[in-house]
mmCIF file of N, CA and C in Angstrom:
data_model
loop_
_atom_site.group_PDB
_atom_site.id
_atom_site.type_symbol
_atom_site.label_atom_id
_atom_site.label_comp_id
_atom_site.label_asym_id
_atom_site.label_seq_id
_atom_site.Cartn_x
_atom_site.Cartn_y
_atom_site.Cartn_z
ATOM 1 N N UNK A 1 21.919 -31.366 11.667
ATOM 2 C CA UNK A 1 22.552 -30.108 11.357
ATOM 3 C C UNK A 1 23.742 -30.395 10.465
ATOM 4 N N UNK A 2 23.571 -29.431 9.543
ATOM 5 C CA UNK A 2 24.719 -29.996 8.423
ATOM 6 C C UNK A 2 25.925 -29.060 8.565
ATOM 7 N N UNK A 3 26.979 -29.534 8.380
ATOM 8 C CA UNK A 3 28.585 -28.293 8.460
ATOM 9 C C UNK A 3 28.569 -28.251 7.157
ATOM 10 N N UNK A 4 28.673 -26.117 6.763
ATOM 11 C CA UNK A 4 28.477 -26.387 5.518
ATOM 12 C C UNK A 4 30.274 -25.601 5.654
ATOM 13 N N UNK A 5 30.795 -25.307 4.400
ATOM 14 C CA UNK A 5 32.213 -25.170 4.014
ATOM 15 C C UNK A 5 32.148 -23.579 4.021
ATOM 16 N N UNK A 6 33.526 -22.908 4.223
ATOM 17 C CA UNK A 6 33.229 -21.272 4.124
ATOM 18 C C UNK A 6 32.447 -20.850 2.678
ATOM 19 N N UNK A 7 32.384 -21.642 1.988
ATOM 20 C CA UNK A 7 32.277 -21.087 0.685
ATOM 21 C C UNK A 7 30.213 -20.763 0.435
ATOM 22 N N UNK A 8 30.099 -22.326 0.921
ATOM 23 C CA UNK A 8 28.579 -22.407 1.436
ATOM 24 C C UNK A 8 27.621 -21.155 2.335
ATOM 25 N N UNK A 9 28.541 -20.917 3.303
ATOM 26 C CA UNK A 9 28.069 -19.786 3.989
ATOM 27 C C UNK A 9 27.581 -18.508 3.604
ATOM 28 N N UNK A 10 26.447 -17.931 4.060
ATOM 29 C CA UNK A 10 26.003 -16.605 3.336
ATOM 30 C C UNK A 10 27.089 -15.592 4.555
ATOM 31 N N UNK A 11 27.630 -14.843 3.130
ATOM 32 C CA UNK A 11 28.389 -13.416 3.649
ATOM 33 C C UNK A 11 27.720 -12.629 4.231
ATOM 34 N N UNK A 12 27.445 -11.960 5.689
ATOM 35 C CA UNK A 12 26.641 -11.383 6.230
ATOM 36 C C UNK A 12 27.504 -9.955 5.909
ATOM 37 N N UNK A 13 26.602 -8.733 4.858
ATOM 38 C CA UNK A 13 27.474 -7.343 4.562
ATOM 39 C C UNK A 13 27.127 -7.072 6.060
ATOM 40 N N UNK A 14 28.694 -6.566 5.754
ATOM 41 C CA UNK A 14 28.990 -5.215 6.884
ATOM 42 C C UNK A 14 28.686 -3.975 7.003
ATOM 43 N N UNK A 15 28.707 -2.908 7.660
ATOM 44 C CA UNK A 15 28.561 -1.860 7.610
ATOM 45 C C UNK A 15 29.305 -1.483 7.204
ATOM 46 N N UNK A 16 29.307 0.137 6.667
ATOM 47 C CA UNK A 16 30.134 1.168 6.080
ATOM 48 C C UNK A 16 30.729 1.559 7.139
ATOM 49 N N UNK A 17 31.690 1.849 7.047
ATOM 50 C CA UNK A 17 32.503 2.727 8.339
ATOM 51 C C UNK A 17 31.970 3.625 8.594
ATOM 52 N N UNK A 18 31.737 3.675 10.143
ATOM 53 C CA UNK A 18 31.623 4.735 10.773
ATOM 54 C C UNK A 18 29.404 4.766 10.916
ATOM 55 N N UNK A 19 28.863 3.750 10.407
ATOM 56 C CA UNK A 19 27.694 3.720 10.353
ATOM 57 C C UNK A 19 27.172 2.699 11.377
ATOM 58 N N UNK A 20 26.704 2.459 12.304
ATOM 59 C CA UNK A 20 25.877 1.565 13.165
ATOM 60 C C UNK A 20 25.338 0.620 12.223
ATOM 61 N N UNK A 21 25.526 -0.444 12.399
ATOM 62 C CA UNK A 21 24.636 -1.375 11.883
ATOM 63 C C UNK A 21 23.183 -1.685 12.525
ATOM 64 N N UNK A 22 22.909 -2.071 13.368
ATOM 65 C CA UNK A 22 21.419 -1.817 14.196
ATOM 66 C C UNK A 22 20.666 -0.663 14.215
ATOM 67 N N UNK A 23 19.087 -0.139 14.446
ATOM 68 C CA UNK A 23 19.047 0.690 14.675
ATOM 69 C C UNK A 23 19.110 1.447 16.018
ATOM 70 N N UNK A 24 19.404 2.931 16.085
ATOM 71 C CA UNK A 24 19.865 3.028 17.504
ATOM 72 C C UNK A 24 18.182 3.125 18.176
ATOM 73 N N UNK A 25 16.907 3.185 18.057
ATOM 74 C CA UNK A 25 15.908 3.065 17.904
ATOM 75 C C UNK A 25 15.080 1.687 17.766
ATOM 76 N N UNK A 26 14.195 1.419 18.716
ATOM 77 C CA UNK A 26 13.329 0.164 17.942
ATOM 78 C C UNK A 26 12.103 0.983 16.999
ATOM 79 N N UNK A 27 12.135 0.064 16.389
ATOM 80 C CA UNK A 27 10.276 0.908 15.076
ATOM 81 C C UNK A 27 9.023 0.045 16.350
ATOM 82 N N UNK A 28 8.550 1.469 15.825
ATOM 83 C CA UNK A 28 7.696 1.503 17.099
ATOM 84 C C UNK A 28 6.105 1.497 16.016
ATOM 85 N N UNK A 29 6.240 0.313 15.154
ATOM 86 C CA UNK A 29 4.523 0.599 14.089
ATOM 87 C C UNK A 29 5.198 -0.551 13.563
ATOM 88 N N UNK A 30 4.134 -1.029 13.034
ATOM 89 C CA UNK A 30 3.891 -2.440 12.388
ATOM 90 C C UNK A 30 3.274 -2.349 10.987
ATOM 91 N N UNK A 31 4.024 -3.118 10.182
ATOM 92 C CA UNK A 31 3.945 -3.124 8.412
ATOM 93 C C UNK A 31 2.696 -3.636 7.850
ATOM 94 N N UNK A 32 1.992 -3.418 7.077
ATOM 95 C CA UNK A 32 0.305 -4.434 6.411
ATOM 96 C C UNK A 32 1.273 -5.949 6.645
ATOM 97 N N UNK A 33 2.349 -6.071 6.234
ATOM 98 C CA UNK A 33 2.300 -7.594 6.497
ATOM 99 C C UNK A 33 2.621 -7.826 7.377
ATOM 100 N N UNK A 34 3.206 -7.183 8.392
ATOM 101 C CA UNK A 34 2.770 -7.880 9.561
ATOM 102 C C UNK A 34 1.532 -8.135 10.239
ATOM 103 N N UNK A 35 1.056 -6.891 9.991
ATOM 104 C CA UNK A 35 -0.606 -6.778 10.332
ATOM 105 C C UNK A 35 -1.388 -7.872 9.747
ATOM 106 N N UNK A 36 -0.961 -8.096 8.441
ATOM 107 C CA UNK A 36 -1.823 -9.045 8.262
ATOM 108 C C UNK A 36 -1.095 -10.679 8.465
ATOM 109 N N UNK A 37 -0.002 -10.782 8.793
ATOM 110 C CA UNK A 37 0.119 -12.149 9.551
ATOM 111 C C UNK A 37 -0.190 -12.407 10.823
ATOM 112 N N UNK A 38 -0.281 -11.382 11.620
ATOM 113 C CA UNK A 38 -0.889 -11.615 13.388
ATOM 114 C C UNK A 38 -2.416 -11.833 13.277
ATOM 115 N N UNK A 39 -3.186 -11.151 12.398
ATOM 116 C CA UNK A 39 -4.652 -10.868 12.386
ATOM 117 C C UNK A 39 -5.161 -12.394 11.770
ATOM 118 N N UNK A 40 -4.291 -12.078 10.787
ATOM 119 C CA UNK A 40 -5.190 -13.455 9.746
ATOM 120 C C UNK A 40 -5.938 -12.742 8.523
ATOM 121 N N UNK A 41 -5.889 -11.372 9.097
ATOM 122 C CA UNK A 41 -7.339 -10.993 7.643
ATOM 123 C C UNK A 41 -6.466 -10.664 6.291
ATOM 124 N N UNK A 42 -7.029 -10.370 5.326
ATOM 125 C CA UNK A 42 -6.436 -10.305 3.838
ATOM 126 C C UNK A 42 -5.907 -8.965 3.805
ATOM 127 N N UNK A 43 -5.158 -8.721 3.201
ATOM 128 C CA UNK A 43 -4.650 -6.606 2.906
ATOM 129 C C UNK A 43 -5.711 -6.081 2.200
ATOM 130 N N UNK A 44 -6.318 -6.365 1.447
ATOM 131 C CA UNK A 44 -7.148 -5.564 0.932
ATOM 132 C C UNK A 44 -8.311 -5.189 2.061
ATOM 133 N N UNK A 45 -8.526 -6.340 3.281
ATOM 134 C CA UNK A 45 -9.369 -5.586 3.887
ATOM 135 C C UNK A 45 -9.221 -4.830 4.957
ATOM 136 N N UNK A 46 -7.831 -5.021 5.299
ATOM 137 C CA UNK A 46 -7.276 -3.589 6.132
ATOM 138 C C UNK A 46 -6.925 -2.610 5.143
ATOM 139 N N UNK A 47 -7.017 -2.521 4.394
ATOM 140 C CA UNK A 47 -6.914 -1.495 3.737
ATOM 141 C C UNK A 47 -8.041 -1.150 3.701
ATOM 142 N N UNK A 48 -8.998 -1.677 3.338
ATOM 143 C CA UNK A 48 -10.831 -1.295 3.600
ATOM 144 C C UNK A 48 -10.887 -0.492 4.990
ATOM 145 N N UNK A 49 -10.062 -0.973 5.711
ATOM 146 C CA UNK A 49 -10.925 -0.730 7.184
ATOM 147 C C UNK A 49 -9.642 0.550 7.489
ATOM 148 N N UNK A 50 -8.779 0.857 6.361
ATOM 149 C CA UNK A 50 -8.116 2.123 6.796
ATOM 150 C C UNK A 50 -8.982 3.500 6.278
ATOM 151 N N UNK A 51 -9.676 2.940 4.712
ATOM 152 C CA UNK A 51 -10.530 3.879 4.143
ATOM 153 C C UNK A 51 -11.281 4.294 5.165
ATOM 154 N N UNK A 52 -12.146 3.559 5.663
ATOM 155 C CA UNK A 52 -13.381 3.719 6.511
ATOM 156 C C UNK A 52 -13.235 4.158 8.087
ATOM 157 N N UNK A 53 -11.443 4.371 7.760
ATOM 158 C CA UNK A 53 -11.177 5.265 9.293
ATOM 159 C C UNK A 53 -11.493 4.262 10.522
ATOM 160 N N UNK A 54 -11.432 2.691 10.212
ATOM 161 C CA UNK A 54 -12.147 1.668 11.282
ATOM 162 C C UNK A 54 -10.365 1.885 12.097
ATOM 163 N N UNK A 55 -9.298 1.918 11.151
ATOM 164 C CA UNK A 55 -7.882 2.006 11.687
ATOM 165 C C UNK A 55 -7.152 2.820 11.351
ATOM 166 N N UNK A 56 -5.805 3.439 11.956
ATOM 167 C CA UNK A 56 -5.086 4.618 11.707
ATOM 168 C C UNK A 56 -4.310 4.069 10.813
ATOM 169 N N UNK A 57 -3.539 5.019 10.028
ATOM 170 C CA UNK A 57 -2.398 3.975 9.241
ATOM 171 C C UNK A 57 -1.836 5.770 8.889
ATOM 172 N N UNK A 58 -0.398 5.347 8.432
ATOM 173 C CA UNK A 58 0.265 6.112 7.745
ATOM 174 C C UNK A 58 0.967 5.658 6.829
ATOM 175 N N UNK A 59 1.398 6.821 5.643
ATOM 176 C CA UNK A 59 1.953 6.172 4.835
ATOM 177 C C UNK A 59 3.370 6.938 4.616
ATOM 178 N N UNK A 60 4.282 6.001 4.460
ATOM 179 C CA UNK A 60 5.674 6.187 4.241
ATOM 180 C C UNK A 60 5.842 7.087 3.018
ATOM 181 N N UNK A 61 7.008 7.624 2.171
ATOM 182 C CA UNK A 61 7.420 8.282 1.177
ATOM 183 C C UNK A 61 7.108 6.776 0.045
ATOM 184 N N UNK A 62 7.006 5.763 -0.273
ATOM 185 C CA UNK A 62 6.631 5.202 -0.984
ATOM 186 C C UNK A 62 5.442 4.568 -0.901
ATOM 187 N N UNK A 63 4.754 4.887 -0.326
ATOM 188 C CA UNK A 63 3.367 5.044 -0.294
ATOM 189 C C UNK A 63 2.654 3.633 0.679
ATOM 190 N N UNK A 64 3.922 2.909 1.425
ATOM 191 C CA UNK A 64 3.264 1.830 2.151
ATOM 192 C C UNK A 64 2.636 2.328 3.066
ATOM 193 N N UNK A 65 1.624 1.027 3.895
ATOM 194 C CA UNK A 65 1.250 1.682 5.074
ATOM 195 C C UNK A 65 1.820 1.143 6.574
ATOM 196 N N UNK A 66 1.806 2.165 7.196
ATOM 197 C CA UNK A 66 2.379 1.807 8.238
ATOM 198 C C UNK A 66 1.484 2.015 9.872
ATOM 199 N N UNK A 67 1.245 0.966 10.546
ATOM 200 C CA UNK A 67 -0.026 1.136 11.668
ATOM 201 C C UNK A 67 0.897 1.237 13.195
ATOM 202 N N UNK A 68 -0.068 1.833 14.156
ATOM 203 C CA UNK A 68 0.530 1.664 15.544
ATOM 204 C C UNK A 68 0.595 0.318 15.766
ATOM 205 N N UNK A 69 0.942 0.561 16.836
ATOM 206 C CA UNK A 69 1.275 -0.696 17.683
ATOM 207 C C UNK A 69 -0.255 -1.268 18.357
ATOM 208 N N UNK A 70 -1.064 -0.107 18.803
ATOM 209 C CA UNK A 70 -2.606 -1.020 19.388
ATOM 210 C C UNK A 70 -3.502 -1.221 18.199
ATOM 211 N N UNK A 71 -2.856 -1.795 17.026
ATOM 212 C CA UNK A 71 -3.819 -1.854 15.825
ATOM 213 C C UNK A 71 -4.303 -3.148 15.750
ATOM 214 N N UNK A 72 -3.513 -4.476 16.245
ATOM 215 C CA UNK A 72 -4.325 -5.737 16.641
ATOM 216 C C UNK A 72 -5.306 -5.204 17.729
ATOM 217 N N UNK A 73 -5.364 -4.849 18.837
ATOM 218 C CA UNK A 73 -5.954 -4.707 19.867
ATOM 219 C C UNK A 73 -7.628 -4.062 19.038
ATOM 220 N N UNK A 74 -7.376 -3.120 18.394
ATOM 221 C CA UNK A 74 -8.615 -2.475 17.571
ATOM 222 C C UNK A 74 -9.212 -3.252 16.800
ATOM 223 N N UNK A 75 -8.314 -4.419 15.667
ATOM 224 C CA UNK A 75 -8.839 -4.923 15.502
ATOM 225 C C UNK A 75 -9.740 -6.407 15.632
ATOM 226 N N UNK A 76 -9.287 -6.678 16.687
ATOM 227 C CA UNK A 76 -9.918 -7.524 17.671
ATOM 228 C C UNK A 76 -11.066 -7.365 18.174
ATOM 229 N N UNK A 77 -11.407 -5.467 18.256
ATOM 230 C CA UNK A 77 -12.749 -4.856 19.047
ATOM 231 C C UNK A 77 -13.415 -4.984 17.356
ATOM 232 N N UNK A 78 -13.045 -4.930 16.406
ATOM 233 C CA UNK A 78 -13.817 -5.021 15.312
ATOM 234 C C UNK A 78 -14.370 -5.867 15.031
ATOM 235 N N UNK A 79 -13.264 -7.093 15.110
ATOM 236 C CA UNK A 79 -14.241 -8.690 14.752
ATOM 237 C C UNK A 79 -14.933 -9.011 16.220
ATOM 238 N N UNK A 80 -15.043 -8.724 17.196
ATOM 239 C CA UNK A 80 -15.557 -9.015 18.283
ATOM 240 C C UNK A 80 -17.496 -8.263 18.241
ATOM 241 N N UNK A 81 -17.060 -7.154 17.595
ATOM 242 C CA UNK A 81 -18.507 -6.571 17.466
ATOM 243 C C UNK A 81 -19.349 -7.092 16.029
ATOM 244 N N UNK A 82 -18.227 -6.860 14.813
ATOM 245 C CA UNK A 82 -18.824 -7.743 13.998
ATOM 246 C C UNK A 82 -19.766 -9.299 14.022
ATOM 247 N N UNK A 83 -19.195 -9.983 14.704
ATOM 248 C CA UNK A 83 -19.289 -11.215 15.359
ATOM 249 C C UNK A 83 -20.567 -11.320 16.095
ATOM 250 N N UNK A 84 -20.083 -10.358 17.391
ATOM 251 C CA UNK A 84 -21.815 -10.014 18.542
ATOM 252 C C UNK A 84 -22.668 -9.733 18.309
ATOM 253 N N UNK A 85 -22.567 -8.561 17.371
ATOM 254 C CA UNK A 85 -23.846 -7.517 16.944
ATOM 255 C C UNK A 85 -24.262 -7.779 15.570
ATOM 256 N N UNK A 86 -23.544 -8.237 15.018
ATOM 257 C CA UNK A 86 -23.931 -8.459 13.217
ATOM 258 C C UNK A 86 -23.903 -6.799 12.797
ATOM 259 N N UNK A 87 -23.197 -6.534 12.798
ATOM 260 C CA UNK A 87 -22.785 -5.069 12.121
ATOM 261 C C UNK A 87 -22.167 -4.696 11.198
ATOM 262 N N UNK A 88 -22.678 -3.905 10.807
ATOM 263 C CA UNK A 88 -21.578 -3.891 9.098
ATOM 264 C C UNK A 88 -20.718 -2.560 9.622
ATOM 265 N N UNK A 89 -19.655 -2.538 8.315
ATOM 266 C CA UNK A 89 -18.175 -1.895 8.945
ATOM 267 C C UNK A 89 -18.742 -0.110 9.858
ATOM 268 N N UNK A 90 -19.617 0.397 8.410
ATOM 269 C CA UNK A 90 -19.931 1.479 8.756
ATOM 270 C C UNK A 90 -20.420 2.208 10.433
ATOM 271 N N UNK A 91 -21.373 1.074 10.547
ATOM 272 C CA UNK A 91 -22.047 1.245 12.041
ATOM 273 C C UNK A 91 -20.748 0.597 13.058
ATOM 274 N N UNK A 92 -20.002 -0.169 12.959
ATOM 275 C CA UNK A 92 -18.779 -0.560 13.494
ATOM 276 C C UNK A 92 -18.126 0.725 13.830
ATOM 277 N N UNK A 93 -17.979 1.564 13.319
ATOM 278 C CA UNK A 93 -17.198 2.547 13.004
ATOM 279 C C UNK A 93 -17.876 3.423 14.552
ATOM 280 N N UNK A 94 -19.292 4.195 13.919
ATOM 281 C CA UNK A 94 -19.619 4.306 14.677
ATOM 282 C C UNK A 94 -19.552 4.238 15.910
ATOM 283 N N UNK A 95 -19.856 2.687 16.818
ATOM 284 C CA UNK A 95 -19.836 2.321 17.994
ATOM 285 C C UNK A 95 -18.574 2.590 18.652
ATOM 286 N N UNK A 96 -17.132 2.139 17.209
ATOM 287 C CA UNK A 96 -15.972 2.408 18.311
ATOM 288 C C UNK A 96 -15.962 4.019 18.723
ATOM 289 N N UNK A 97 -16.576 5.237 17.445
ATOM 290 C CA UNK A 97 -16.336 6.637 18.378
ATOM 291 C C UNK A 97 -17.013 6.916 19.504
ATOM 292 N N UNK A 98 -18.177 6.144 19.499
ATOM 293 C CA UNK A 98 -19.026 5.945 20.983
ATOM 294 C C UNK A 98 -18.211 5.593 21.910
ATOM 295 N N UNK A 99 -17.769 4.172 22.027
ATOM 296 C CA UNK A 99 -17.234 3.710 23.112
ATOM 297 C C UNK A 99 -16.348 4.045 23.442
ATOM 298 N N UNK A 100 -15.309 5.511 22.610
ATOM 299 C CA UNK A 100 -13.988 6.036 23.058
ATOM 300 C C UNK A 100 -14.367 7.024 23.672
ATOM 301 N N UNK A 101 -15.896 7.972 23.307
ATOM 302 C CA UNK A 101 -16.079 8.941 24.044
ATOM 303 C C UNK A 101 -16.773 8.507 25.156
ATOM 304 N N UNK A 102 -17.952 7.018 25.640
ATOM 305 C CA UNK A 102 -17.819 6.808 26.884
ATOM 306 C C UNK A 102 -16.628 6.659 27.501
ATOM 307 N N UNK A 103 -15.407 6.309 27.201
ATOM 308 C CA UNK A 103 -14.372 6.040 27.938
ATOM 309 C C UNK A 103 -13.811 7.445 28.534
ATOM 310 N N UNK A 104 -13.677 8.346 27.493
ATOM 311 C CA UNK A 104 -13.352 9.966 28.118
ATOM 312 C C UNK A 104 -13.760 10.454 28.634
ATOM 313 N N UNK A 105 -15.487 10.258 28.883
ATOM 314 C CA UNK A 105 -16.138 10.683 29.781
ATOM 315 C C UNK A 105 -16.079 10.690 31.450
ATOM 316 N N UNK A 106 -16.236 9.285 31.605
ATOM 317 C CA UNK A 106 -15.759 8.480 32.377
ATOM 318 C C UNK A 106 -14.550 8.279 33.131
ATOM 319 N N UNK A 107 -13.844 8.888 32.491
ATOM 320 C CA UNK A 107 -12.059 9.400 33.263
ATOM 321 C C UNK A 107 -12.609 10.768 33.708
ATOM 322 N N UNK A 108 -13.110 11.773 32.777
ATOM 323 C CA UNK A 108 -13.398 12.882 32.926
ATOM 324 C C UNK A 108 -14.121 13.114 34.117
ATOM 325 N N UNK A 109 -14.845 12.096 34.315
ATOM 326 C CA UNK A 109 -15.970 11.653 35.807
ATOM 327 C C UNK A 109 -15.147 11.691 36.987
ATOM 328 N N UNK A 110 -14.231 10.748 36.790
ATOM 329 C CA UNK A 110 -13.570 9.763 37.782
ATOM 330 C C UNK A 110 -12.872 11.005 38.626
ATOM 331 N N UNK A 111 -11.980 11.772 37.555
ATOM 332 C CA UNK A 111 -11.003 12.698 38.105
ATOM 333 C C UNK A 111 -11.646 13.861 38.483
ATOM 334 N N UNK A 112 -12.789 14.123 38.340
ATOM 335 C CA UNK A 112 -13.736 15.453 38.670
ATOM 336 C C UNK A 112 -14.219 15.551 40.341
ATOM 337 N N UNK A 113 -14.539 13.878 40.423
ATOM 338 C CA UNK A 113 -15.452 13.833 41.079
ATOM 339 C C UNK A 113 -14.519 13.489 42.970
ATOM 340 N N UNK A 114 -14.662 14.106 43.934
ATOM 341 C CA UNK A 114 -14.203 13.757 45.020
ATOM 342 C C UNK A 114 -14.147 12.588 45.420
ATOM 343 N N UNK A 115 -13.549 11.419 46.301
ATOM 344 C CA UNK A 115 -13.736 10.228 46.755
ATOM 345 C C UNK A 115 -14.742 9.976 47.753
ATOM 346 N N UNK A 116 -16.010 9.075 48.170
ATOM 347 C CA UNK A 116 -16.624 9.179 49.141
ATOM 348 C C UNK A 116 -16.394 9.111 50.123
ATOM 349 N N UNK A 117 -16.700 9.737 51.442
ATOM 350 C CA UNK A 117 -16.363 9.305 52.544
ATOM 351 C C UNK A 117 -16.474 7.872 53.327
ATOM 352 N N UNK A 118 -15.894 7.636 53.840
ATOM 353 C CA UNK A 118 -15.577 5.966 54.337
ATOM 354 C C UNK A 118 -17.137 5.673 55.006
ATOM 355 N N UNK A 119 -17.863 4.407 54.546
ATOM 356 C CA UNK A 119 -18.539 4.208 55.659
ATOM 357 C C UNK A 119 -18.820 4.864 57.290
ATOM 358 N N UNK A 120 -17.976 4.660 57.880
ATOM 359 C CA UNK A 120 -17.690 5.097 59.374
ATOM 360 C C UNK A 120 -18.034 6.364 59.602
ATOM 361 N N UNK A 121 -17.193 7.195 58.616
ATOM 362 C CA UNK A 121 -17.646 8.634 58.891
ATOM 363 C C UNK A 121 -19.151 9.149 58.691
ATOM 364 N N UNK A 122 -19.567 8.345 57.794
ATOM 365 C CA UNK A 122 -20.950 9.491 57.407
ATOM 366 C C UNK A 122 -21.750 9.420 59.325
ATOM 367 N N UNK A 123 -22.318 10.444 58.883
ATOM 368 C CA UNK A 123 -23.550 10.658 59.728
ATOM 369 C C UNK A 123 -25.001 9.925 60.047
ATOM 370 N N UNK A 124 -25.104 9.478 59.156
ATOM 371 C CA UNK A 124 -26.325 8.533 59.150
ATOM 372 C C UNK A 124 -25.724 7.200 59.274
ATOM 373 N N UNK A 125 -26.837 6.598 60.147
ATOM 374 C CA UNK A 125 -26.489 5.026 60.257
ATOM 375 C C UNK A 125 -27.048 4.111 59.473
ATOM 376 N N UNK A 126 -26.353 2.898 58.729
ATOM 377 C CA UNK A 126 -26.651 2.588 57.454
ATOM 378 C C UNK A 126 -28.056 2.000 57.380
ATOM 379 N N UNK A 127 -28.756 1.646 56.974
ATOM 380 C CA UNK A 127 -30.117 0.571 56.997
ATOM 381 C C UNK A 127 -30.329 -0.400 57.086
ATOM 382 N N UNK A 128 -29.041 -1.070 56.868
ATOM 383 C CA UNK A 128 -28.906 -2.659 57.934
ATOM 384 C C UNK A 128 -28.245 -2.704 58.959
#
């Protein structure tokens, strides 16, 4: 570790008076480059896979894009099916609106449906 001299040192600017320096907020979405340093994949092909609606994205007043936070998680279910099934993006696409509406269903089930009664109680005696 080297001692460098005041002069060496980078001037860290200050704030303006009366302005917070931090935000009072964390950012709650993640930048293409970050996205694309956690993932590994290239920008142009999240950007592919924003066309094709495979991921959400928004875009700022200068036109970047900006993704949620479960956008690794999605795209993980992408290369995971790509990978399994040999699927191209389109039918990818597909499967994930499938597998979100089995998932809604399926809550929709869960919470509809009464709990069974305990073993013990039913009326009939079991078959073993």
């Amino acid at each position: 570790m080297s001692i460098r001299s005041p002069s060496q040192r980078r001037a860290v600017p200050s704030a303006p008076a009366g302005r917070p320096r931090y935000p009072l907020a964390p950012i709650r979405r993640l930048t293409l480059e970050t996205v694309v340093h956690r993932s590994g994949l290239h920008p142009d092909l999240l950007r592919r896979f924003v066309t094709l609606g495979l991921l959400n994205a928004t875009r700022d007043a200068r036109g970047e894009l900006w993704f949620p936070l479960d956008t690794l998680a999605t795209i993980a279910r992408i290369q995971r099916l790509r990978a399994g099934l040999c699927l191209n993006y389109a039918a990818i696409g597909l499967v994930l609106d499938l597998l979100d509406r089995i998932d809604a269903l399926e809550a929709a089930l869960r919470s509809s449906t009464p709990a069974r009664p305990p073993t013990a109680a039913r009326s009939t005696p079991p078959w073993t």
